[in-house]
Short mmCIF file of C-alpha atoms and ligand atoms in Angstrom, two decimals:
data_model
loop_
_atom_site.label_atom_id
_atom_site.label_comp_id
_atom_site.label_asym_id
_atom_site.label_seq_id
_atom_site.Cartn_x
_atom_site.Cartn_y
_atom_site.Cartn_z
CA MET D 1 56.00 21.98 23.46
CA LYS D 2 58.43 20.60 20.63
CA LEU D 3 60.00 23.08 18.70
CA ALA D 4 62.16 23.36 15.53
CA VAL D 5 64.14 26.72 14.61
CA VAL D 6 65.84 26.77 11.22
CA GLY D 7 68.31 29.25 10.62
CA THR D 8 70.49 29.83 13.93
CA GLY D 9 71.47 33.51 13.34
CA TYR D 10 70.87 36.41 15.57
CA VAL D 11 67.20 35.94 15.35
CA GLY D 12 66.83 31.81 15.38
CA LEU D 13 69.14 31.38 18.37
CA VAL D 14 67.76 34.01 20.36
CA THR D 15 63.99 32.50 19.58
CA GLY D 16 65.44 29.21 20.35
CA THR D 17 67.37 29.65 23.58
CA CYS D 18 64.54 31.95 24.86
CA PHE D 19 61.88 29.47 24.13
CA ALA D 20 64.14 26.57 25.74
CA GLU D 21 63.98 28.96 28.56
CA THR D 22 60.37 28.95 29.07
CA GLY D 23 60.58 25.08 29.05
CA ASN D 24 60.10 23.79 25.63
CA GLN D 25 62.07 21.18 23.66
CA VAL D 26 64.03 23.09 21.28
CA VAL D 27 66.24 22.05 18.23
CA CYS D 28 68.10 24.71 16.17
CA VAL D 29 68.89 23.72 12.40
CA ASP D 30 71.50 25.42 10.76
CA ILE D 31 73.34 24.97 7.17
CA ASP D 32 76.20 26.31 8.62
CA ALA D 33 78.43 23.16 10.03
CA ARG D 34 81.17 25.12 11.63
CA LYS D 35 78.31 26.94 13.89
CA VAL D 36 76.51 23.98 14.99
CA GLU D 37 79.52 22.34 15.50
CA LYS D 38 80.45 25.61 18.05
CA MET D 39 77.38 25.45 19.45
CA LYS D 40 77.52 21.68 20.27
CA SER D 41 80.85 22.08 21.89
CA GLY D 42 79.20 25.03 23.82
CA ILE D 43 80.44 28.05 22.30
CA ILE D 44 77.89 30.84 21.50
CA PRO D 45 78.70 32.24 17.91
CA ILE D 46 77.33 35.62 18.17
CA TYR D 47 77.74 38.22 20.73
CA GLU D 48 74.21 39.11 22.30
CA PRO D 49 74.05 40.34 26.27
CA GLY D 50 72.58 37.85 28.18
CA LEU D 51 72.20 35.03 25.95
CA GLU D 52 75.12 33.30 26.81
CA GLU D 53 74.14 32.45 30.20
CA LEU D 54 70.58 31.06 28.90
CA PHE D 55 72.35 29.35 25.90
CA LEU D 56 74.56 27.37 28.56
CA ARG D 57 71.82 26.86 31.03
CA ASN D 58 69.72 25.20 28.56
CA THR D 59 72.03 23.13 26.73
CA ALA D 60 73.14 21.90 29.91
CA GLU D 61 69.65 20.83 31.10
CA GLY D 62 69.02 19.24 27.87
CA ARG D 63 66.37 21.48 26.37
CA LEU D 64 68.69 23.09 23.87
CA SER D 65 70.17 21.27 20.91
CA PHE D 66 71.64 22.04 17.46
CA THR D 67 71.90 19.84 14.13
CA THR D 68 72.67 20.44 10.18
CA SER D 69 69.81 18.10 9.40
CA LEU D 70 66.60 19.52 8.88
CA ALA D 71 64.85 16.06 9.24
CA GLU D 72 66.69 15.25 12.36
CA GLY D 73 65.77 18.61 13.65
CA ILE D 74 62.12 18.38 12.65
CA GLU D 75 61.39 15.38 14.12
CA GLY D 76 58.38 15.41 16.03
CA ALA D 77 58.23 19.13 15.94
CA GLU D 78 54.91 21.22 16.59
CA VAL D 79 55.95 24.10 15.66
CA ILE D 80 58.95 25.02 13.10
CA PHE D 81 60.25 28.39 13.19
CA LEU D 82 61.90 30.02 9.94
CA ALA D 83 64.50 32.39 11.01
CA LEU D 84 66.55 32.43 7.61
CA PRO D 85 68.32 35.26 6.18
CA THR D 86 66.12 37.49 3.37
CA PRO D 87 68.73 39.47 1.78
CA PRO D 88 68.39 42.04 -0.90
CA GLY D 89 68.50 40.52 -4.10
CA GLU D 90 69.87 42.28 -7.10
CA ASP D 91 66.92 44.55 -7.61
CA GLY D 92 66.68 45.44 -3.83
CA SER D 93 63.37 43.24 -3.14
CA ALA D 94 63.72 40.67 -0.44
CA ASP D 95 65.35 37.27 -1.86
CA LEU D 96 63.42 34.23 -0.79
CA LYS D 97 65.56 31.59 -2.02
CA TYR D 98 66.85 30.34 1.75
CA ILE D 99 63.29 30.64 3.08
CA LEU D 100 61.52 28.99 0.29
CA GLY D 101 64.55 26.74 -0.50
CA VAL D 102 63.50 25.12 3.23
CA ALA D 103 60.00 25.23 2.41
CA LYS D 104 60.49 22.95 -0.67
CA ASP D 105 62.30 20.67 1.66
CA LEU D 106 60.10 20.45 4.61
CA GLY D 107 56.96 19.22 2.62
CA PRO D 108 58.04 15.48 2.66
CA LEU D 109 59.49 15.54 6.24
CA LEU D 110 56.29 16.75 8.08
CA LYS D 111 54.66 13.37 9.67
CA GLN D 112 51.79 15.52 11.62
CA TYR D 113 50.06 18.67 11.76
CA THR D 114 52.65 21.31 12.51
CA VAL D 115 52.54 25.05 12.56
CA ILE D 116 55.24 26.71 10.25
CA ILE D 117 56.11 30.21 11.39
CA ASP D 118 57.99 32.65 9.09
CA LYS D 119 59.67 34.46 11.46
CA SER D 120 62.12 36.30 9.06
CA THR D 121 61.00 39.86 7.84
CA VAL D 122 59.71 38.95 4.44
CA PRO D 123 57.29 40.71 2.02
CA VAL D 124 53.49 40.36 1.98
CA GLY D 125 52.50 37.45 0.27
CA THR D 126 55.50 35.24 1.48
CA ALA D 127 53.11 33.11 3.50
CA GLU D 128 51.11 31.90 0.47
CA LYS D 129 54.44 31.12 -1.32
CA VAL D 130 55.66 29.28 1.73
CA ARG D 131 52.64 27.26 2.01
CA ALA D 132 52.38 26.50 -1.98
CA ALA D 133 56.40 25.24 -1.89
CA ILE D 134 55.54 22.95 1.49
CA ALA D 135 52.16 21.70 -0.17
CA ALA D 136 53.63 20.63 -3.46
CA ASN D 137 55.32 17.76 -1.34
CA ALA D 138 53.46 17.31 1.78
CA SER D 139 50.78 14.44 3.15
CA VAL D 140 50.00 16.11 6.20
CA GLU D 141 47.91 19.08 7.31
CA PHE D 142 49.91 22.38 7.89
CA ASP D 143 49.40 25.57 8.75
CA VAL D 144 51.75 28.66 7.43
CA ILE D 145 51.62 31.81 9.42
CA SER D 146 53.60 34.75 10.03
CA ASN D 147 54.73 35.92 13.16
CA PRO D 148 57.81 38.79 12.65
CA GLU D 149 60.01 39.26 15.25
CA PHE D 150 61.10 42.93 16.50
CA LEU D 151 64.09 42.23 18.73
CA ARG D 152 66.60 44.93 18.94
CA GLU D 153 70.27 43.07 18.48
CA GLY D 154 71.94 44.21 21.72
CA VAL D 155 69.00 43.75 24.06
CA ALA D 156 67.35 40.66 22.08
CA VAL D 157 67.14 38.54 25.21
CA GLU D 158 65.15 41.43 27.06
CA ASP D 159 63.08 42.39 23.63
CA PHE D 160 62.17 38.57 22.91
CA MET D 161 61.33 37.56 26.75
CA LYS D 162 59.23 40.77 27.40
CA PRO D 163 57.94 41.87 24.05
CA ASP D 164 55.99 45.05 23.75
CA ARG D 165 53.81 42.92 21.47
CA VAL D 166 53.60 39.72 19.69
CA VAL D 167 51.85 40.07 16.30
CA ILE D 168 50.85 37.01 14.79
CA GLY D 169 49.41 36.70 11.01
CA THR D 170 46.94 33.69 10.71
CA THR D 171 43.36 32.68 10.64
CA SER D 172 43.60 29.18 11.59
CA GLU D 173 41.92 28.89 14.87
CA LYS D 174 44.64 25.57 15.33
CA ALA D 175 47.48 27.50 14.98
CA LYS D 176 46.39 30.51 17.15
CA ALA D 177 46.10 28.21 19.66
CA SER D 178 49.57 27.11 19.56
CA MET D 179 50.68 30.69 19.40
CA ASN D 180 48.48 31.71 22.51
CA ARG D 181 50.30 28.58 24.50
CA LEU D 182 53.74 29.42 23.20
CA TYR D 183 53.84 32.61 23.86
CA ALA D 184 51.81 32.87 27.08
CA PRO D 185 54.89 33.07 29.55
CA LEU D 186 56.38 36.04 27.64
CA VAL D 187 52.94 38.26 27.70
CA ARG D 188 52.24 37.53 31.59
CA GLN D 189 52.42 41.26 32.26
CA GLY D 190 49.52 41.94 29.74
CA ASN D 191 51.09 43.07 26.78
CA PRO D 192 49.38 42.01 23.75
CA ILE D 193 49.31 39.42 21.38
CA ILE D 194 47.98 40.86 17.96
CA PHE D 195 46.29 38.51 15.99
CA MET D 196 45.53 39.44 12.17
CA ASP D 197 45.95 38.32 8.67
CA GLU D 198 49.17 36.99 7.49
CA ARG D 199 49.23 39.84 4.81
CA SER D 200 48.97 42.28 7.45
CA ALA D 201 51.40 40.83 9.64
CA GLU D 202 54.08 40.74 7.14
CA MET D 203 53.42 44.56 6.26
CA THR D 204 53.27 45.23 10.09
CA LYS D 205 57.46 44.45 10.34
CA TYR D 206 58.44 46.80 7.22
CA ALA D 207 56.19 49.48 8.47
CA ALA D 208 57.34 49.55 12.08
CA ASN D 209 60.99 49.19 10.84
CA ALA D 210 60.55 51.88 7.65
CA PHE D 211 58.93 54.37 10.34
CA LEU D 212 61.60 53.96 12.45
CA ALA D 213 63.91 54.61 9.52
CA VAL D 214 62.26 57.49 8.78
CA LYS D 215 62.23 59.05 12.39
CA ILE D 216 66.11 58.63 12.49
CA THR D 217 66.28 60.07 8.77
CA PHE D 218 64.23 63.21 9.73
CA MET D 219 66.63 64.00 12.63
CA ASN D 220 69.47 63.89 10.74
CA GLU D 221 68.31 65.82 8.33
CA ILE D 222 66.91 68.55 11.04
CA ALA D 223 70.75 67.92 12.50
CA ASN D 224 72.22 69.02 8.92
CA LEU D 225 70.18 72.00 8.56
CA CYS D 226 71.21 72.75 12.62
CA GLU D 227 74.79 73.02 11.40
CA LYS D 228 73.72 75.37 8.50
CA VAL D 229 71.59 77.57 10.88
CA GLY D 230 73.68 77.47 14.17
CA ALA D 231 71.30 75.40 16.29
CA ASN D 232 72.60 72.14 18.18
CA VAL D 233 70.23 69.45 17.20
CA ASP D 234 70.61 67.83 20.94
CA ASP D 235 68.57 70.87 22.27
CA ILE D 236 66.01 70.25 19.49
CA ARG D 237 66.10 66.69 20.39
CA ARG D 238 65.12 67.44 24.12
CA GLY D 239 62.68 70.33 22.81
CA ILE D 240 60.64 67.91 20.67
CA GLY D 241 60.89 64.45 22.18
CA THR D 242 59.09 65.58 25.38
CA ASP D 243 56.26 66.26 23.10
CA SER D 244 54.09 62.83 23.83
CA ARG D 245 52.88 62.80 20.19
CA ILE D 246 56.41 62.35 19.32
CA GLY D 247 58.29 60.62 22.15
CA LYS D 248 61.93 60.20 23.28
CA ARG D 249 63.07 57.64 21.30
CA PHE D 250 64.83 57.51 18.13
CA LEU D 251 65.57 60.80 17.94
CA PHE D 252 69.42 60.91 18.13
CA ALA D 253 71.18 62.29 14.96
CA GLY D 254 74.25 60.66 14.07
CA ILE D 255 76.30 59.46 10.99
CA GLY D 256 73.76 57.28 9.31
CA TYR D 257 71.53 53.97 10.33
CA GLY D 258 73.41 50.84 9.39
CA GLY D 259 72.74 47.05 10.43
CA SER D 260 70.86 44.04 8.88
CA CYS D 261 67.09 45.24 8.89
CA PHE D 262 66.62 48.95 8.36
CA PRO D 263 68.55 49.63 5.17
CA LYS D 264 67.28 46.00 3.36
CA ASP D 265 63.58 46.58 4.83
CA VAL D 266 63.58 49.73 3.55
CA GLN D 267 64.63 49.06 0.18
CA ALA D 268 62.05 45.97 0.20
CA LEU D 269 59.02 47.77 0.95
CA SER D 270 59.92 50.94 -1.65
CA LYS D 271 60.29 47.88 -4.17
CA THR D 272 57.04 46.21 -3.10
CA SER D 273 55.76 49.52 -3.35
CA SER D 274 56.78 50.12 -7.15
CA GLU D 275 55.82 46.42 -7.96
CA HIS D 276 52.20 47.49 -6.95
CA ASP D 277 52.28 50.73 -8.96
CA TYR D 278 52.73 52.80 -5.99
CA ASP D 279 55.56 55.49 -5.92
CA PHE D 280 56.44 55.45 -1.84
CA GLN D 281 58.14 58.55 -2.10
CA ILE D 282 59.26 59.08 1.48
CA LEU D 283 61.19 55.94 1.28
CA ASP D 284 63.25 56.92 -1.44
CA SER D 285 64.38 59.97 -0.01
CA VAL D 286 65.32 58.03 3.53
CA MET D 287 67.42 55.66 1.22
CA LYS D 288 69.06 58.49 -0.29
CA VAL D 289 69.69 60.71 2.50
CA ASN D 290 70.99 58.06 4.85
CA GLU D 291 73.86 56.95 2.24
CA GLU D 292 74.82 60.80 2.36
CA GLN D 293 74.83 60.60 5.94
CA LYS D 294 77.03 57.77 6.28
CA THR D 295 80.10 59.57 4.93
CA ARG D 296 79.01 63.12 6.26
CA LEU D 297 82.36 63.73 8.21
CA LEU D 298 84.49 62.77 5.83
CA PRO D 299 84.55 66.12 4.12
CA SER D 300 85.34 67.55 7.47
CA VAL D 301 88.38 65.31 7.80
CA LEU D 302 89.58 65.98 4.31
CA GLU D 303 89.22 69.74 5.23
CA TYR D 304 91.08 69.83 8.18
CA PHE D 305 94.28 68.03 6.72
CA GLY D 306 94.02 70.38 3.82
CA GLY D 307 92.26 68.30 1.41
CA ASP D 308 94.67 64.95 1.65
CA VAL D 309 94.95 62.70 4.36
CA LYS D 310 97.49 60.23 2.07
CA GLY D 311 99.83 59.09 4.67
CA LYS D 312 97.75 59.94 7.70
CA THR D 313 97.01 57.74 10.17
CA ILE D 314 93.14 57.92 11.55
CA ALA D 315 92.23 55.99 14.57
CA VAL D 316 88.46 54.59 14.41
CA TRP D 317 86.49 53.45 17.70
CA GLY D 318 83.88 51.61 16.97
CA LEU D 319 82.81 49.47 14.24
CA ALA D 320 79.79 47.47 15.10
CA PHE D 321 76.87 49.37 13.58
CA LYS D 322 75.59 49.94 16.97
CA PRO D 323 76.89 49.18 20.75
CA TYR D 324 76.30 46.07 22.49
CA THR D 325 76.45 43.99 19.03
CA ASP D 326 79.42 42.59 16.98
CA ASP D 327 77.13 42.79 13.85
CA ILE D 328 78.72 44.92 11.28
CA ARG D 329 76.31 44.69 8.58
CA GLU D 330 76.16 47.98 6.52
CA ALA D 331 77.98 49.70 9.51
CA PRO D 332 78.85 53.45 8.90
CA ALA D 333 82.59 52.50 10.23
CA LEU D 334 82.70 50.44 7.05
CA TYR D 335 81.98 52.90 4.40
CA ASN D 336 84.38 55.77 6.57
CA MET D 337 87.07 53.17 6.57
CA ARG D 338 86.79 52.03 2.64
CA GLU D 339 86.85 55.66 1.76
CA LEU D 340 89.57 56.61 4.18
CA LEU D 341 91.84 53.96 2.64
CA ALA D 342 90.99 54.94 -0.52
CA ALA D 343 92.71 58.24 0.13
CA GLY D 344 95.55 56.93 0.90
CA ALA D 345 94.63 57.02 4.90
CA HIS D 346 96.27 54.55 7.51
CA VAL D 347 92.97 53.18 9.37
CA LYS D 348 93.91 51.77 13.42
CA ALA D 349 90.49 50.52 14.50
CA TYR D 350 89.30 49.28 18.02
CA ASP D 351 85.77 47.84 18.94
CA PRO D 352 84.99 45.77 22.03
CA GLU D 353 82.87 43.17 20.16
CA ALA D 354 83.27 43.79 16.32
CA MET D 355 86.63 43.46 15.04
CA GLU D 356 86.91 39.72 14.29
CA ASN D 357 83.84 40.28 11.84
CA VAL D 358 85.72 43.17 10.31
CA ALA D 359 89.16 41.26 10.40
CA ASN D 360 86.92 38.53 8.17
CA LEU D 361 85.89 41.10 5.41
CA ALA D 362 87.97 40.43 1.83
CA ASP D 363 88.50 43.98 1.34
CA LEU D 364 89.42 45.49 4.91
CA GLY D 365 90.37 42.67 7.14
CA SER D 366 94.29 42.86 5.67
CA LYS D 367 94.16 46.58 5.52
CA VAL D 368 93.15 48.04 8.89
CA THR D 369 95.34 47.48 11.69
CA PHE D 370 93.22 46.27 15.03
CA THR D 371 94.29 46.99 18.56
CA LYS D 372 93.59 45.21 21.75
CA ASP D 373 91.94 48.23 23.49
CA ALA D 374 90.73 51.77 22.46
CA TYR D 375 93.87 53.89 23.43
CA SER D 376 96.32 51.61 21.18
CA ALA D 377 94.20 52.85 18.33
CA LEU D 378 95.35 56.32 18.89
CA VAL D 379 99.25 55.77 19.25
CA ASP D 380 100.34 57.96 16.23
CA ALA D 381 97.10 58.79 15.13
CA ASP D 382 96.87 62.16 13.71
CA ALA D 383 92.87 62.04 14.08
CA LEU D 384 90.37 60.07 16.34
CA MET D 385 86.74 59.27 14.56
CA ILE D 386 84.22 57.83 16.47
CA MET D 387 81.74 55.75 14.44
CA THR D 388 80.16 53.48 16.99
CA GLU D 389 78.88 54.97 20.74
CA TRP D 390 80.00 52.31 22.82
CA PRO D 391 79.63 53.52 26.60
CA GLN D 392 83.46 52.74 27.57
CA PHE D 393 84.15 55.80 24.50
CA ARG D 394 81.87 58.15 26.61
CA THR D 395 84.22 59.31 29.06
CA PRO D 396 87.63 58.31 28.23
CA ASP D 397 90.55 59.27 30.23
CA PHE D 398 91.80 62.54 28.11
CA GLU D 399 94.79 62.35 29.80
CA LYS D 400 96.10 58.84 27.82
CA LEU D 401 93.92 60.40 24.88
CA GLU D 402 96.54 63.35 24.48
CA ALA D 403 99.61 61.34 25.17
CA ARG D 404 98.99 59.05 22.37
CA LEU D 405 96.86 61.50 19.46
CA LYS D 406 99.13 63.53 17.67
CA ASN D 407 96.34 66.49 17.19
CA LYS D 408 93.79 66.94 19.52
CA VAL D 409 91.01 66.54 17.01
CA ILE D 410 87.74 64.11 16.85
CA PHE D 411 85.40 63.59 14.31
CA ASP D 412 82.32 62.14 16.52
CA GLY D 413 80.01 60.21 14.14
CA ARG D 414 77.70 59.68 17.21
CA ASN D 415 78.09 62.88 19.47
CA VAL D 416 79.43 61.19 22.42
CA TYR D 417 80.81 64.31 24.24
CA GLU D 418 79.57 67.59 25.13
CA LEU D 419 80.27 70.82 23.12
CA GLU D 420 81.38 72.84 26.46
CA ASP D 421 83.72 69.93 27.75
CA MET D 422 85.46 69.76 24.04
CA LYS D 423 85.88 73.32 24.18
CA GLU D 424 87.37 73.51 27.88
CA ARG D 425 89.86 70.59 26.81
CA GLY D 426 90.97 72.46 24.04
CA TYR D 427 89.99 70.13 21.09
CA THR D 428 89.26 70.75 17.50
CA TYR D 429 85.61 68.67 17.63
CA PHE D 430 83.29 68.04 14.86
CA SER D 431 80.09 66.25 15.34
CA ILE D 432 76.43 66.08 13.91
CA GLY D 433 74.05 68.81 13.98
CA ARG D 434 76.37 70.91 16.17
CA GLN D 435 78.87 73.58 15.84
CA LYS D 436 82.07 72.95 15.02
CA ILE D 437 84.49 73.34 17.99
CA ASN D 438 87.99 74.89 17.41
P1 NAD Z 501 71.62 35.73 10.11
O1 NAD Z 501 72.35 35.69 8.84
O2 NAD Z 501 72.17 36.10 11.74
O3 NAD Z 501 71.12 34.25 10.36
C1 NAD Z 501 70.63 33.35 9.25
C2 NAD Z 501 70.82 31.79 9.68
O4 NAD Z 501 70.25 31.10 8.50
C3 NAD Z 501 72.43 31.83 9.57
O5 NAD Z 501 72.96 31.17 10.76
C4 NAD Z 501 72.44 30.91 8.01
O6 NAD Z 501 73.65 30.06 8.17
C5 NAD Z 501 71.72 30.05 8.07
N1 NAD Z 501 70.98 29.37 7.23
C6 NAD Z 501 70.69 30.14 5.85
N2 NAD Z 501 70.53 29.06 5.09
C7 NAD Z 501 70.08 28.12 5.80
C8 NAD Z 501 69.34 26.80 5.39
N3 NAD Z 501 69.07 26.25 4.37
N4 NAD Z 501 68.98 25.96 6.46
C9 NAD Z 501 69.30 26.35 8.00
N5 NAD Z 501 69.76 27.38 8.06
C10 NAD Z 501 70.52 28.50 6.96
O7 NAD Z 501 70.23 36.31 9.77
P2 NAD Z 501 69.28 37.55 11.02
O8 NAD Z 501 69.73 38.45 11.47
O9 NAD Z 501 69.09 36.23 12.24
O10 NAD Z 501 67.95 37.37 10.38
C11 NAD Z 501 66.86 36.24 10.20
C12 NAD Z 501 65.74 37.00 9.69
O11 NAD Z 501 65.53 37.71 10.43
C13 NAD Z 501 66.06 37.93 8.17
O12 NAD Z 501 64.77 38.03 7.68
C14 NAD Z 501 65.86 39.29 9.03
O13 NAD Z 501 65.46 40.08 8.39
C15 NAD Z 501 65.04 39.30 10.42
N6 NAD Z 501 65.08 40.03 11.56
C16 NAD Z 501 66.27 40.40 11.96
C17 NAD Z 501 66.55 40.84 13.31
C18 NAD Z 501 67.62 41.55 13.68
O14 NAD Z 501 67.78 42.29 14.52
N7 NAD Z 501 68.71 40.76 13.37
C19 NAD Z 501 65.63 41.18 13.75
C20 NAD Z 501 64.41 40.89 13.29
C21 NAD Z 501 63.47 40.44 12.31
#
């Protein structure tokens, strides 16, 4: 099939590349000329494991190409994916200006029946708005359908190529046939394509993300209580995760969720609820708890240094909001570094993939010292904070650590070490939902 993908970010580039891999002819459109130039010259603009290999193969074999021109990109396309940003607007609702802007431009450009797919996470009712915006200037038949994306950054290729399920919101038989054909290679193992109406599909995505945010936040609150009552959240996790009604995943306590999806999607669902006179109380608690959770370790840092970190150097391991990505949107590391810098501390940071993105932030880029490897961040540092559970931080060379760190103290926001091990090694060790080791 001939496809266009408008918006070539984490979702758009994975979508375009994976559909090229299954034999389709794909043009990716992006407004960012620098990004398009990079991709045209064979450079992948994001870090996503496994994506580069597919990207290079499919560009080399001519199935995947890039342009800044919407008109050129959609020429002859049977299907157009919209994988555009939906950031929170000032009031917390999803800002649809990118999607509706492109929809308006699409109308006069359509030359034959086309299926236009909302792949972005969008509030209930958006497909109708997109349809109206296109229809205002279109002269051919088209369908607008909802096909929310459930990929996780870090394992996006695997998630896309072998999805647990594909959700399609449409009542158009023509669009259904087109989606069945497109997705058939990805669901050969029998995972379902679930058809529903477009409003339910739009809601499904928010329900999934909000549920996962609730699950994480529930565990974080259990962790906070564990610290007070003298229990160990890791044991609780094992004790409840083996219950098949609860399940093992998303039960790890930590320093709060971040990323480009959970924070904004929980906020947007809360906004949708209030617009419909429904007080979705659990979401308000989730947002409040998560905000507090992100800086949960800072009081311990202050206390350790006698109430003042001025002039202290804190090494930070991990900047991305989770491992295997360079995405730093809403990453807890950013909140912690801002607070530390505001309190007069110096910050030396290392992340395997995300340093460039932090270096580009106006408020942090010039204030944080970035190092070439994890151990260099420890040189002359007064303490280590762990903000992302990259596997390489799990079994470090402790002799190297001790040769560099001034004090044997670790503030671990991701519970990467065992308490017993830290005790034996003689560290002062703060983690989440477990007792402090002194
Ligand atoms: P992103 O910011 O990484 O990418 C968006 C891209 O759209 C950017 O490259 C930007 O330059 C481009 N763009 C903006 N305006 C444009 C225009 N007018 N024409 C063409 N291109 C334009 O965003 P993302 O993370 O890929 O997310 C996209 C959508 O998918 C969001 O709604 C998000 O909530 C949803 N989503 C994201 C993930 C994820 O893990 N990132 C997962 C599922 C769903």
